[in-house]
Short mmCIF file of C-alpha atoms in Angstrom, two decimals:
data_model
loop_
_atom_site.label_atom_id
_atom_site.label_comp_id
_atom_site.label_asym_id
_atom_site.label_seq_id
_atom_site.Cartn_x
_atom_site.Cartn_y
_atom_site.Cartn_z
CA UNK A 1432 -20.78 -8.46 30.22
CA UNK A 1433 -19.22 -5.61 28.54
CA UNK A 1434 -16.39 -7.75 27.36
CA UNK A 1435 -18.75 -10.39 25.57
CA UNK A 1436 -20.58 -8.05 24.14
CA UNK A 1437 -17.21 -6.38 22.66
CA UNK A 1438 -16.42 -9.73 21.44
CA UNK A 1439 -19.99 -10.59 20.21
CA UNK A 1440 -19.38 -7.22 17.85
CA UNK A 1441 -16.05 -7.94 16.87
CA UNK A 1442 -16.73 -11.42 16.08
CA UNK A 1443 -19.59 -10.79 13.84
CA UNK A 1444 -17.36 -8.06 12.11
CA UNK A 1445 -15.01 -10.55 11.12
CA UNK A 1446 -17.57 -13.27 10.23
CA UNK A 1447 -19.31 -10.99 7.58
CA UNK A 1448 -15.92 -9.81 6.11
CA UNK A 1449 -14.51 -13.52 5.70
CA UNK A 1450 -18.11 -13.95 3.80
CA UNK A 1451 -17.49 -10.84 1.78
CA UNK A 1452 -14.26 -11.96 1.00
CA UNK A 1453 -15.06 -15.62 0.31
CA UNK A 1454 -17.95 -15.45 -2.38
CA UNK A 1455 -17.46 -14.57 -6.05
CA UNK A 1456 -14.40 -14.93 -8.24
CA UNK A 1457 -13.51 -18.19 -9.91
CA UNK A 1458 -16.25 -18.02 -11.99
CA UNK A 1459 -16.74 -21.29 -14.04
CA UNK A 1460 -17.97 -20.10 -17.20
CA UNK A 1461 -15.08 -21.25 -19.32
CA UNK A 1462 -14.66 -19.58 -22.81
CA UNK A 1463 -16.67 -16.31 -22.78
CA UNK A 1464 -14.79 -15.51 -19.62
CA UNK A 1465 -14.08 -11.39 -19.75
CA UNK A 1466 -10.85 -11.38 -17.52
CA UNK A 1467 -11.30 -8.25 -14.64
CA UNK A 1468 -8.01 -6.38 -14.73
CA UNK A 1469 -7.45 -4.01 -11.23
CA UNK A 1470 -5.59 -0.87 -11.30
CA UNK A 1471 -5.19 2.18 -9.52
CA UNK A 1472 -5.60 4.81 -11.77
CA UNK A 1473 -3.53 7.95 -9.97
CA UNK A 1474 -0.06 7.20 -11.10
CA UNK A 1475 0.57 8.86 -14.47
CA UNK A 1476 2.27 8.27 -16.76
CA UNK A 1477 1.69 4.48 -16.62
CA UNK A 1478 -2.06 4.74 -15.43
CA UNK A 1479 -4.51 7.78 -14.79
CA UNK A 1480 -7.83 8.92 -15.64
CA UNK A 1481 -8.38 11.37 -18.81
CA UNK A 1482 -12.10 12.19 -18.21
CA UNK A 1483 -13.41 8.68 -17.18
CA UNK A 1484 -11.52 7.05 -19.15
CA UNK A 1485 -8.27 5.03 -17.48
CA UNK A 1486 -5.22 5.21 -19.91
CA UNK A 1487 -1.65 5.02 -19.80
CA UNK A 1488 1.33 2.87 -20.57
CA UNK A 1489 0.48 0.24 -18.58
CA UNK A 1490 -3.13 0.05 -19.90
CA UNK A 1491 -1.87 0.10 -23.51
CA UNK A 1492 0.57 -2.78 -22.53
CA UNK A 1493 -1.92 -4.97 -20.81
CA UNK A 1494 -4.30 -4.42 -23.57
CA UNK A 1495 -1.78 -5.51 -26.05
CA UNK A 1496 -0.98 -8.44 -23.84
CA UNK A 1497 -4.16 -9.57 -23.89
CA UNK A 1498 -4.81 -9.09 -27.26
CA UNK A 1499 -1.66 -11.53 -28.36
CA UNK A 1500 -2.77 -13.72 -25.71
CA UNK A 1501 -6.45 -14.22 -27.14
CA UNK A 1502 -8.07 -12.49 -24.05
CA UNK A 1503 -10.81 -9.90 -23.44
CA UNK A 1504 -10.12 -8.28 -20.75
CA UNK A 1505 -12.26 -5.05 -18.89
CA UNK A 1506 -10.42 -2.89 -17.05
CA UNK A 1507 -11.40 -1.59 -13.38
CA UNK A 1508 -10.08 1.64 -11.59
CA UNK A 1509 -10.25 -0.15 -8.27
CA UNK A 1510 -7.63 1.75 -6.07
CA UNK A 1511 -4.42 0.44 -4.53
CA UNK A 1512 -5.35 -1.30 -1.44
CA UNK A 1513 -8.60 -2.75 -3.41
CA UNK A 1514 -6.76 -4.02 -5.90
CA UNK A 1515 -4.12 -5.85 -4.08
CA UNK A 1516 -7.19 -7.38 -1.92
CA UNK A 1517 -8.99 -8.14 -4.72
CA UNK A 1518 -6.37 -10.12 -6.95
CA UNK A 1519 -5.43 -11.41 -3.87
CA UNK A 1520 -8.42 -13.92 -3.06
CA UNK A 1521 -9.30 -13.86 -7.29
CA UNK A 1522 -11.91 -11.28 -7.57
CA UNK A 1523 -10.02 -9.64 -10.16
CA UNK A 1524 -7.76 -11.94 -12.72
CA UNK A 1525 -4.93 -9.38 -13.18
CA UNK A 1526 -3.29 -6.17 -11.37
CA UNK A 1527 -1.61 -3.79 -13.46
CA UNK A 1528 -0.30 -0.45 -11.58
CA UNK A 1529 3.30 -0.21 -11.89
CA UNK A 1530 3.56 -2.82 -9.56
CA UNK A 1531 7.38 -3.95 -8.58
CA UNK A 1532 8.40 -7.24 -8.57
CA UNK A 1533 9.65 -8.01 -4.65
CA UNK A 1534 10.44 -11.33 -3.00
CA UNK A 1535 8.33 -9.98 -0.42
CA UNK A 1536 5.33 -9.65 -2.81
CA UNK A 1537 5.71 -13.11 -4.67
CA UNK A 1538 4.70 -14.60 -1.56
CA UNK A 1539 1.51 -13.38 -2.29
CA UNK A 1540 1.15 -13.32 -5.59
CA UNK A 1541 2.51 -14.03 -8.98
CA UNK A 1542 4.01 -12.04 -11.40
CA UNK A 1543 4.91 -12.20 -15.48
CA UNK A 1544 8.58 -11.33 -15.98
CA UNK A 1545 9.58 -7.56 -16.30
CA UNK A 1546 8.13 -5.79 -18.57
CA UNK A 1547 9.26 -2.19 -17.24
CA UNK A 1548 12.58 -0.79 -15.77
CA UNK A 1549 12.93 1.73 -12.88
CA UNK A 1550 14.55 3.62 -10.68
CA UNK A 1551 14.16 5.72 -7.00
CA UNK A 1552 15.42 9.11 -7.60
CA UNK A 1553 15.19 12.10 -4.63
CA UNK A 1554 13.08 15.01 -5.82
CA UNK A 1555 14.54 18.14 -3.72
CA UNK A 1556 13.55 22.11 -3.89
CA UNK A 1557 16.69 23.93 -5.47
CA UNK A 1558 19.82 25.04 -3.58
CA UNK A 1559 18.54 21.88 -1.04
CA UNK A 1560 22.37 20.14 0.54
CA UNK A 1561 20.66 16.83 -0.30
CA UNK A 1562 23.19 15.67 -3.16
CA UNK A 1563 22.91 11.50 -2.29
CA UNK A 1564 20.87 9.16 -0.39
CA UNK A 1565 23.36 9.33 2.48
CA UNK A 1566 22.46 13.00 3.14
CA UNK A 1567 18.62 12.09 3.73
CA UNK A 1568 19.68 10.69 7.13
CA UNK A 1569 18.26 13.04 9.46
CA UNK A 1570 15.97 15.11 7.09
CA UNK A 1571 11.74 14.42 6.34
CA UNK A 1572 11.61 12.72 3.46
CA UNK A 1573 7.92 12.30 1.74
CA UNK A 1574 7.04 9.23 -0.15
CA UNK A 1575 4.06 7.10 -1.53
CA UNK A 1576 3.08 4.26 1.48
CA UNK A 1577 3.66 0.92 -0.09
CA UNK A 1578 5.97 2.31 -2.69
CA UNK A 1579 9.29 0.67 -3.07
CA UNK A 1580 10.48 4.55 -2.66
CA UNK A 1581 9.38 4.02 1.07
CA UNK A 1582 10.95 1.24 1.26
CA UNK A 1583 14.34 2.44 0.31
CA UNK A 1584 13.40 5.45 2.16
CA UNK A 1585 13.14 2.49 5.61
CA UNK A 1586 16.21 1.28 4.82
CA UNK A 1587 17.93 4.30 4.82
CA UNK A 1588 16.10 6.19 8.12
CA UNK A 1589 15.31 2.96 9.68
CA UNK A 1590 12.06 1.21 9.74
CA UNK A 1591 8.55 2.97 10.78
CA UNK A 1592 10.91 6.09 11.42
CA UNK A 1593 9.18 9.56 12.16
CA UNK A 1594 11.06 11.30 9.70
CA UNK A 1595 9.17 9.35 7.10
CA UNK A 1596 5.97 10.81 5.73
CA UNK A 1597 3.93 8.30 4.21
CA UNK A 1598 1.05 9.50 2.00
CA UNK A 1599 -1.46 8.53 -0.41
CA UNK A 1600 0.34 9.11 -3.49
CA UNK A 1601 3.13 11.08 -4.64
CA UNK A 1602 1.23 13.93 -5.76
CA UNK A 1603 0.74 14.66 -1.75
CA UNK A 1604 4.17 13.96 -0.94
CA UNK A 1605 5.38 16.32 -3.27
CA UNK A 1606 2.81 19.06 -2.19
CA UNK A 1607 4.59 18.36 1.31
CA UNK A 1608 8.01 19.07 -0.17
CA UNK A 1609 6.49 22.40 -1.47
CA UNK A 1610 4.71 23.34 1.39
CA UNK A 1611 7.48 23.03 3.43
CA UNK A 1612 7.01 19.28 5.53
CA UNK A 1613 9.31 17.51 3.87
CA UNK A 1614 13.09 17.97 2.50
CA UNK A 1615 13.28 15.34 -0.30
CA UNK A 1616 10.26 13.33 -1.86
CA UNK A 1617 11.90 9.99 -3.03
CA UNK A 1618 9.90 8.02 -5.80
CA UNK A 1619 9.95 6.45 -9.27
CA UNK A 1620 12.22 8.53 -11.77
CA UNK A 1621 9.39 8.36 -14.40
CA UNK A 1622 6.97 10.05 -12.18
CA UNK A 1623 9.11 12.81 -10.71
CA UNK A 1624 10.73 13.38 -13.87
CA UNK A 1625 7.20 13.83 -15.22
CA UNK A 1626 6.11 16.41 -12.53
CA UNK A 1627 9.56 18.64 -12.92
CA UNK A 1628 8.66 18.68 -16.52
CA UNK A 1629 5.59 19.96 -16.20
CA UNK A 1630 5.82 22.42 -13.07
CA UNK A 1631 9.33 24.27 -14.00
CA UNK A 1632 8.39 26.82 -12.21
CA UNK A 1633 8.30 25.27 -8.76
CA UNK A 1634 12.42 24.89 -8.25
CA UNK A 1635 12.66 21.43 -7.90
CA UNK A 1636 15.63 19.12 -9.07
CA UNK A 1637 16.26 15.57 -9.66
CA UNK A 1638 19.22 14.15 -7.93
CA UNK A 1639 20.19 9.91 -9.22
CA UNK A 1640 21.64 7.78 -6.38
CA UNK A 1641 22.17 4.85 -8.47
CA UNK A 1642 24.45 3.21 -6.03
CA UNK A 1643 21.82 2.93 -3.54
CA UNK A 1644 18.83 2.74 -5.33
CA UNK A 1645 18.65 -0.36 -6.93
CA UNK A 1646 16.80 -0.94 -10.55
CA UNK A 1647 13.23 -2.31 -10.33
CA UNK A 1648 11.20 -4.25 -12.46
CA UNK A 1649 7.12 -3.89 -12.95
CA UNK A 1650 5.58 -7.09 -13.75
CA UNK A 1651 1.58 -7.79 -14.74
CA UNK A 1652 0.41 -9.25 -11.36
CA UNK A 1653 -1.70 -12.24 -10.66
CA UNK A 1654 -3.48 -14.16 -8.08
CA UNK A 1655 -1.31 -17.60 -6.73
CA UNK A 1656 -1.52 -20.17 -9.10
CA UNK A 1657 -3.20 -18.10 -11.88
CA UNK A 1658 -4.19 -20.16 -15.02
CA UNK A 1659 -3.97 -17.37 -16.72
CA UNK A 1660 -0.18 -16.15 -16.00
CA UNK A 1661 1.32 -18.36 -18.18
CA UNK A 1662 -0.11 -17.55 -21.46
CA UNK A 1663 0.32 -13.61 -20.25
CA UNK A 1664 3.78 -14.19 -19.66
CA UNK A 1665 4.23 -15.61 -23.30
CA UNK A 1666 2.14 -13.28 -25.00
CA UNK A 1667 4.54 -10.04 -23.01
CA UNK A 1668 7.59 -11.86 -24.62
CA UNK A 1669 5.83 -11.93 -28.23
CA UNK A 1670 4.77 -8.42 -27.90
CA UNK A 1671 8.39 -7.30 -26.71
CA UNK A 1672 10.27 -9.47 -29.75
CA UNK A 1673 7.34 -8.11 -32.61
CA UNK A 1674 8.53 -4.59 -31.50
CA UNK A 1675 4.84 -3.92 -30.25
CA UNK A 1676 6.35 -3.48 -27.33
CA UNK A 1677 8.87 -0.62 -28.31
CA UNK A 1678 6.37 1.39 -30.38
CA UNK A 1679 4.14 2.10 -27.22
CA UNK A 1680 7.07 2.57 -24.46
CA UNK A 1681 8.21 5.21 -27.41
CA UNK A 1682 4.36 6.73 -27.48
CA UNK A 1683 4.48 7.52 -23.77
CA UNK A 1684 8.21 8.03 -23.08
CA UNK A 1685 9.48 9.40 -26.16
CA UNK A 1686 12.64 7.19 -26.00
CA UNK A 1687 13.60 3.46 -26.72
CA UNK A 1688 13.33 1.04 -23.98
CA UNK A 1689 15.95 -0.94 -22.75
CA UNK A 1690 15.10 -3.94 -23.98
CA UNK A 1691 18.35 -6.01 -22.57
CA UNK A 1692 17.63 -5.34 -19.26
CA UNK A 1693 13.99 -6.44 -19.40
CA UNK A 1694 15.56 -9.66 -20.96
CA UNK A 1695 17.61 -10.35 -18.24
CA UNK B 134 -8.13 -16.00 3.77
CA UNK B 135 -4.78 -16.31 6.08
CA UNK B 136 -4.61 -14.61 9.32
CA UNK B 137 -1.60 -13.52 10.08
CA UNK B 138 -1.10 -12.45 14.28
CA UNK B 139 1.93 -12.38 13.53
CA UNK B 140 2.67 -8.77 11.76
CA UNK B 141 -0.37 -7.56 13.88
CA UNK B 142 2.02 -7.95 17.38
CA UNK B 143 4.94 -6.66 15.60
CA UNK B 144 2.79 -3.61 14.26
CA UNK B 145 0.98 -3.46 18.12
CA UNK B 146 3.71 -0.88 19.82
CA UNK B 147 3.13 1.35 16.75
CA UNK B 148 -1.05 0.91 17.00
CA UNK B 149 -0.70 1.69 20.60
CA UNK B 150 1.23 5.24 19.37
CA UNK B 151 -1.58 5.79 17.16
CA UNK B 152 -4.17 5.05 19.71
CA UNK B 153 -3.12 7.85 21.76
CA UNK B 154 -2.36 10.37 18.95
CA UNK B 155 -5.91 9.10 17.83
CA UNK B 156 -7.43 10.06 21.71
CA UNK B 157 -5.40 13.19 21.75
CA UNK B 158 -6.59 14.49 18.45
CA UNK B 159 -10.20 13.45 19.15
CA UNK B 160 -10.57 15.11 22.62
CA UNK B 161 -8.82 18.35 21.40
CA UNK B 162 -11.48 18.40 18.46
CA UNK B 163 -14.37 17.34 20.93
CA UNK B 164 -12.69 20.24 23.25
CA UNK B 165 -12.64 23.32 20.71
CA UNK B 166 -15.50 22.04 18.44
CA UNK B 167 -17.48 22.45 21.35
CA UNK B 168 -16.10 25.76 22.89
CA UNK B 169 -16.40 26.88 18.69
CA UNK B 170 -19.52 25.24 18.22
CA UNK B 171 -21.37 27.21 21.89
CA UNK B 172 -20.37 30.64 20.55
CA UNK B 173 -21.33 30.03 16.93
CA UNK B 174 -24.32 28.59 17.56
CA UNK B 175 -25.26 31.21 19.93
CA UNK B 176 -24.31 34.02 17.32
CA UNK B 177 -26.07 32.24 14.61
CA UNK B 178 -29.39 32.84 16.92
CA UNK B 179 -28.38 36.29 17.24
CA UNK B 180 -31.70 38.57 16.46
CA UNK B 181 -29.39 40.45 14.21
CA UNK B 182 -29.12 39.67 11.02
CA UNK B 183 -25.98 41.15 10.75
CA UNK B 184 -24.34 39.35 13.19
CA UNK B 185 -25.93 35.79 12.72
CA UNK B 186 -24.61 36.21 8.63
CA UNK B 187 -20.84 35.34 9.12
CA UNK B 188 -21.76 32.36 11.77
CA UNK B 189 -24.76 31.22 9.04
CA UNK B 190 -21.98 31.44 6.48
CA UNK B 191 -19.41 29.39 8.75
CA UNK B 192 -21.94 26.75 8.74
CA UNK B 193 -22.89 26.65 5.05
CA UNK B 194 -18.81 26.13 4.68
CA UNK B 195 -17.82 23.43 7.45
CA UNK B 196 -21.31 21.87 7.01
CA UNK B 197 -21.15 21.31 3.23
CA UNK B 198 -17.93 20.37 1.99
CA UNK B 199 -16.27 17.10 2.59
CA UNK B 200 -13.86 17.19 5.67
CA UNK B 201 -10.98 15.52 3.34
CA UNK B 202 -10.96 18.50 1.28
CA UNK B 203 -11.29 21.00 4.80
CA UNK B 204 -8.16 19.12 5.76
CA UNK B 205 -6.21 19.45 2.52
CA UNK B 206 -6.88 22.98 2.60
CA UNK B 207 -6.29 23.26 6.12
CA UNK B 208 -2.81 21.40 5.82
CA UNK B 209 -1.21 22.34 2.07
CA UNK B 210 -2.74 26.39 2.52
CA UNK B 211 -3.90 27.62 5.88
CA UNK B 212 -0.59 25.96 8.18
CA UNK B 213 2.19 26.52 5.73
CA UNK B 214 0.94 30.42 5.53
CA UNK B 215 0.68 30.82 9.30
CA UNK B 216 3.40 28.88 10.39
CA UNK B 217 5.73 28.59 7.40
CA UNK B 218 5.52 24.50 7.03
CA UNK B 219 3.20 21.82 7.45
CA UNK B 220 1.93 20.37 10.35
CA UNK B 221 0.13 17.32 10.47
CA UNK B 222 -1.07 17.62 14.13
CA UNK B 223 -2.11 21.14 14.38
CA UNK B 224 -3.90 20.63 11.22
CA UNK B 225 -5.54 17.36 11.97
CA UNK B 226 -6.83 19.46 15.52
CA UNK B 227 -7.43 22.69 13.84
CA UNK B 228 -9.83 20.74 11.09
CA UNK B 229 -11.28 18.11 13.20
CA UNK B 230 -12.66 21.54 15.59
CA UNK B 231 -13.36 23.72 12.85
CA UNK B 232 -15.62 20.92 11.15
CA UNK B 233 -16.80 19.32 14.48
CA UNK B 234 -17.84 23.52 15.61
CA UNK B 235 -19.89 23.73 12.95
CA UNK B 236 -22.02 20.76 13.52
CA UNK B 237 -22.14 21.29 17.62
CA UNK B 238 -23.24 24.69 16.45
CA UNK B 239 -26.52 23.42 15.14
CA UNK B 240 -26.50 21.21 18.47
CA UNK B 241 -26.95 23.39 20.69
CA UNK B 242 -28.81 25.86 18.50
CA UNK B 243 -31.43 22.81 18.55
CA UNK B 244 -30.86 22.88 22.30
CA UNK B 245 -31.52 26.29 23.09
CA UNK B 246 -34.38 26.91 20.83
CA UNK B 247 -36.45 23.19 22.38
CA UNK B 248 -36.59 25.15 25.45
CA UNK B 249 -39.53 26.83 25.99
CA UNK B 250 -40.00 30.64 26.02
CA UNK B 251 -41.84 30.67 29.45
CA UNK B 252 -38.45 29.48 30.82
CA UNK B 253 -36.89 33.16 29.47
CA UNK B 254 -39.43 35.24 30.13
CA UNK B 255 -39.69 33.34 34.05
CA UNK B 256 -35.84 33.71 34.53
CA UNK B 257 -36.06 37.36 32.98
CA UNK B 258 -39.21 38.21 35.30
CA UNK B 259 -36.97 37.21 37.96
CA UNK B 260 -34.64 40.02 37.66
CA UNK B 261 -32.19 38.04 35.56
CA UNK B 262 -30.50 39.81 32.76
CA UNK B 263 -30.40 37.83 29.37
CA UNK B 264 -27.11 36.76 30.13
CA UNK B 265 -27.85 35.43 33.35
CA UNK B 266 -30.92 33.64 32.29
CA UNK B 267 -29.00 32.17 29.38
CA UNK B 268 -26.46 30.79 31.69
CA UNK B 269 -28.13 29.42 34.64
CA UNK B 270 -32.01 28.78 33.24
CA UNK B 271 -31.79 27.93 29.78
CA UNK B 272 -28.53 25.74 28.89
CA UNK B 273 -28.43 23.93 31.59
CA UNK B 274 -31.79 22.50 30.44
CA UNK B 275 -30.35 22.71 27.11
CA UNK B 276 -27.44 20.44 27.56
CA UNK B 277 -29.29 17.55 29.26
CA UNK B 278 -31.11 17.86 26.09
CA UNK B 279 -28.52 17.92 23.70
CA UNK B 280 -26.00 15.21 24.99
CA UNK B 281 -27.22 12.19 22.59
CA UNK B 282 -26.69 14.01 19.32
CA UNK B 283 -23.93 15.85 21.04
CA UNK B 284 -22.10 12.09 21.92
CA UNK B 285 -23.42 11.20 18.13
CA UNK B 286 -20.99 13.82 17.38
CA UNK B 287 -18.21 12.70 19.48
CA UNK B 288 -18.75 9.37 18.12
CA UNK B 289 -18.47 10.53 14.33
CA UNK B 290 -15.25 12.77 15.26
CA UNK B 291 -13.66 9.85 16.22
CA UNK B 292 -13.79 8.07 13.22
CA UNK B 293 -13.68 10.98 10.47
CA UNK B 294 -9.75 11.90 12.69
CA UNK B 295 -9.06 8.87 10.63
CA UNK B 296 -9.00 10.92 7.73
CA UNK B 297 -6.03 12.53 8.91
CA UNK B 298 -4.05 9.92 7.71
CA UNK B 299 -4.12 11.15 4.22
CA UNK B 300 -1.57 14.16 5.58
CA UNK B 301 0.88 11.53 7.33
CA UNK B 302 -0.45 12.26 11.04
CA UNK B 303 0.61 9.05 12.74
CA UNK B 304 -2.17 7.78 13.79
CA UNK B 305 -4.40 4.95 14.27
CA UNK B 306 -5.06 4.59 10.15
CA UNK B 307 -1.96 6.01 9.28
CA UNK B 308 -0.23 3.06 10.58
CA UNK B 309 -2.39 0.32 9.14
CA UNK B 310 -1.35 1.62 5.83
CA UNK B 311 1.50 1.75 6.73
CA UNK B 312 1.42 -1.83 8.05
CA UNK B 313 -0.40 -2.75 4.79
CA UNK B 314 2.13 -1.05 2.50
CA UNK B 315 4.90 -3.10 4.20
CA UNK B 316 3.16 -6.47 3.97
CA UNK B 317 0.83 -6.19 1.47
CA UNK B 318 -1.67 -7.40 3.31
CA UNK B 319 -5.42 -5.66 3.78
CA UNK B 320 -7.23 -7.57 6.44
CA UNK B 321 -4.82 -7.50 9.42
CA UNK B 322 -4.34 -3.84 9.57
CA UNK B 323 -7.55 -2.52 8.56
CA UNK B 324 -9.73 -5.13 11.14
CA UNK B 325 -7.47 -4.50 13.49
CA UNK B 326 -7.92 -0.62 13.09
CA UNK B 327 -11.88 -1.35 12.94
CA UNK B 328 -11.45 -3.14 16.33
CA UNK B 329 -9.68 -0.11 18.08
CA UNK B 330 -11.93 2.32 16.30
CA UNK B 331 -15.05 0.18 17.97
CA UNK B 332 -13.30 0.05 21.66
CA UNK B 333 -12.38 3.64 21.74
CA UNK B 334 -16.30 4.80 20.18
CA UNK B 335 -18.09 2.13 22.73
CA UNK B 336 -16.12 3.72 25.55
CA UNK B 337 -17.33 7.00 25.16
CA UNK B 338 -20.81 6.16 24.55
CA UNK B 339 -20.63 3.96 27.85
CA UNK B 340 -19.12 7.43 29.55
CA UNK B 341 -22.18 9.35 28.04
CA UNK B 342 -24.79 6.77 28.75
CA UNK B 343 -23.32 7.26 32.12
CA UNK B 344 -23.47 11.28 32.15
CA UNK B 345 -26.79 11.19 31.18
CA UNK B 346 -28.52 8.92 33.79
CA UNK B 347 -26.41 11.36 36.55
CA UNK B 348 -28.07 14.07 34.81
CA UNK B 349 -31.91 12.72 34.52
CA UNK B 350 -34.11 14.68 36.66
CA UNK B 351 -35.82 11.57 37.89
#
């Protein structure tokens, strides 16, 4: 008795999250269509919230994107694990969150070339032995969950291992570091570079292990089969040969991309 | 929508770790919050004003501030300064009883106070001293009283330990993230930590369903 009604409950827990997840989207009105573009706003540079308004590289990007490719587009602050949901099953047209192009994730979705370069650095508290990835082994390192930091991170430690602190975002990780949970924080060099910038006063250094972390590429993100990708992906390479491209990367970075390796 | 059992068996050992961490956690919240909770909701009915102000004020706190923030602070200030580094699990206990105390507090204030005075002033009449008569006359009658929004509690401490996630406590919701950061994938990980949330909460409302028909007086 107790088991059916267990199962009655579970069952009807699924049914009305299938029906959530079933309706809307692929709406049919064609021209006027505004496209809904899903980010998580808590990553700056590339996308964070000044008042309530979302800004950042990648918005300026995908608004010039759009622009070239004769789009309106309205921006949501939907959260990570919204937004991958949501552009998953087509409730939302686009994801744009520093997202990094895996093989693992184009199984799921579909992505515009690269239109960003990075790398995993390890963020460690001054005078720290960590000098390379190898020394991590055996340490707690803090990262971002579904970060391609924490991935590294797995491949290094070993997969689901203790040592790894996963957290919400890299802000927390790095409050770990400082609070003493943590020996290393390993994310995107942007980011941490970013945070040592502005908080000199917290001893924390930079260390580059570009032998084992390998360079990633952000791409615009969209659902399978997305009639829209294609003129995105056109409109990214127009922006990046007009120079449009290079005049906002300069805005927020302060330096000239590397356009060659975006090319590639 | 594709369903994928798959990544759900391969993520099971690691849902079964954060089952128990999830059951430890709980019980040692349910344990202190209610220890907590008795004596500050007996010194918050303290005739003194003077006495019932820091245990009003420990209330006001627990009671009116989101329990994310209690176990930020609780994580990132209080642990580092007492122990000199973090600690997921002894903050995920020491926040889960602090906040649970101050709920359970009101509880059995409730309790107490639904009894009526005659029951006092009989036990007191008796030769009992307040003490006495506190213990043996008026809680007992108290508790029977207060076990459904006590087991309300229970139920909601349960589910708000999932918070404790967001400081990389391996538990139950810590590892669907985690099993959603690795796949990418929302619905396997988070019904699956719905389904376990909904077994362990139905079990202890079928244990206090059960402790309260032993304890009806008729």
């Amino acid at each position: 008795m107790k088991k059916g009604i267990l199962l009655l409950l579970s069952s009807i827990l699924l049914i009305a999250l299938t029906a959530c997840g079933t309706s809307g989207g692929n709406g049919n009105e064609e021209e006027a269509k505004v496209l809904k573009v899903a980010t998580d706003a808590a990553y700056a540079p590339f996308e964070y919230l000044e008042g309530d308004q979302i800004v950042g590289f990648d918005i300026d990007i995908i608004n010039a994107v759009a622009k070239e490719a004769g789009y309106e587009i309205d921006i949501v602050n939907t959260g990570w694990d919204p937004m991958l949901i949501e552009v998953e099953q087509g409730t939302s047209d686009i994801g744009v969150s520093a997202i990094t192009i895996t093989d693992e994730r184009k199984q799921s979705y579909d992505f515009t070339s690269p239109y960003f370069l990075s790398n995993n650095k390890i963020l460690v508290k001054e005078g720290s032995d960590i000098t390379s990835s190898a020394d991590l082994e055996g340490k707690v390192v803090a990262v971002q969950n579904a970060t391609t930091g924490a991935i590294a991170v797995e491949g290094l430690l070993g997969e689901n291992n203790s040592d790894i602190k996963k957290f919400d975002n890299n802000n927390l990780a790095i409050l770990e570091l400082l609070s003493g949970g943590a020996e290393a924080v390993v994310a995107d060099d942007t980011v941490i570079e970013a945070y040592v910038e502005n908080n000199p006063d917290q001893g924390l250094v930079v260390i580059e292990d570009a032998d084992y972390f390998a360079a990633e590429y952000y791409g615009i993100m969209f659902p399978k089969d997305s009639e829209y990708r294609e003129d995105f992906d056109n409109a990214l390479k127009a922006i990046i040969e007009n120079g449009t491209y290079s005049t906002i990367y300069k805005e927020w970075f302060g330096a000239e991309p590397n356009l060659d390796a975006l090319n590639q | 929508m594709n369903f994928n059992l798959e990544i759900i068996w391969e993520y099971a050992p690691f849902f079964l770790k954060g089952t128990l961490l999830t059951i430890g956690l709980s019980f040692a919240g349910i344990l202190f919050g209610t220890i907590l909770g008795l004596f500050i909701g007996l010194g918050k009915i303290s005739r003194n004003k003077l006495v019932a102000f820091p245990f009003q004020c420990y209330i006001t706190f627990f009671r009116g501030t989101p329990l994310l923030v209690q176990i930020f602070l609780i994580h990132f200030g209080l642990v580092p300064a007492l122990i000199n580094e973090t600690n997921p699990i002894f903050a995920g206990i020491l926040a889960l009883s602090l906040n649970a105390a101050a709920y359970i507090a009101e509880i059995f204030r409730a309790g107490i106070q639904s009894i009526d005075r005659g029951q006092m002033e009989a036990a007191r009449s008796l030769g009992m001293n307040h003490i006495q008569a506190m213990r043996y006359i008026i809680l007992p009658q108290a508790f029977k009283r207060m076990i459904p929004p006590l087991g309300n509690e229970f139920i909601i401490l349960i589910k708000d330990s999932s918070l404790i996630a967001f400081i990389a406590a391996p538990e139950i919701m810590y590892w669907a993230r985690a099993m959603q950061g690795k796949y990418f994938k929302a619905w396997e990980p988070y019904l699956t930590a719905a389904l376990i949330y909904l077994v362990l909460t139905l079990t202890l409302s079928i244990i206090l369903n059960r402790l309260e028909r032993r304890l009806a007086t008729e």
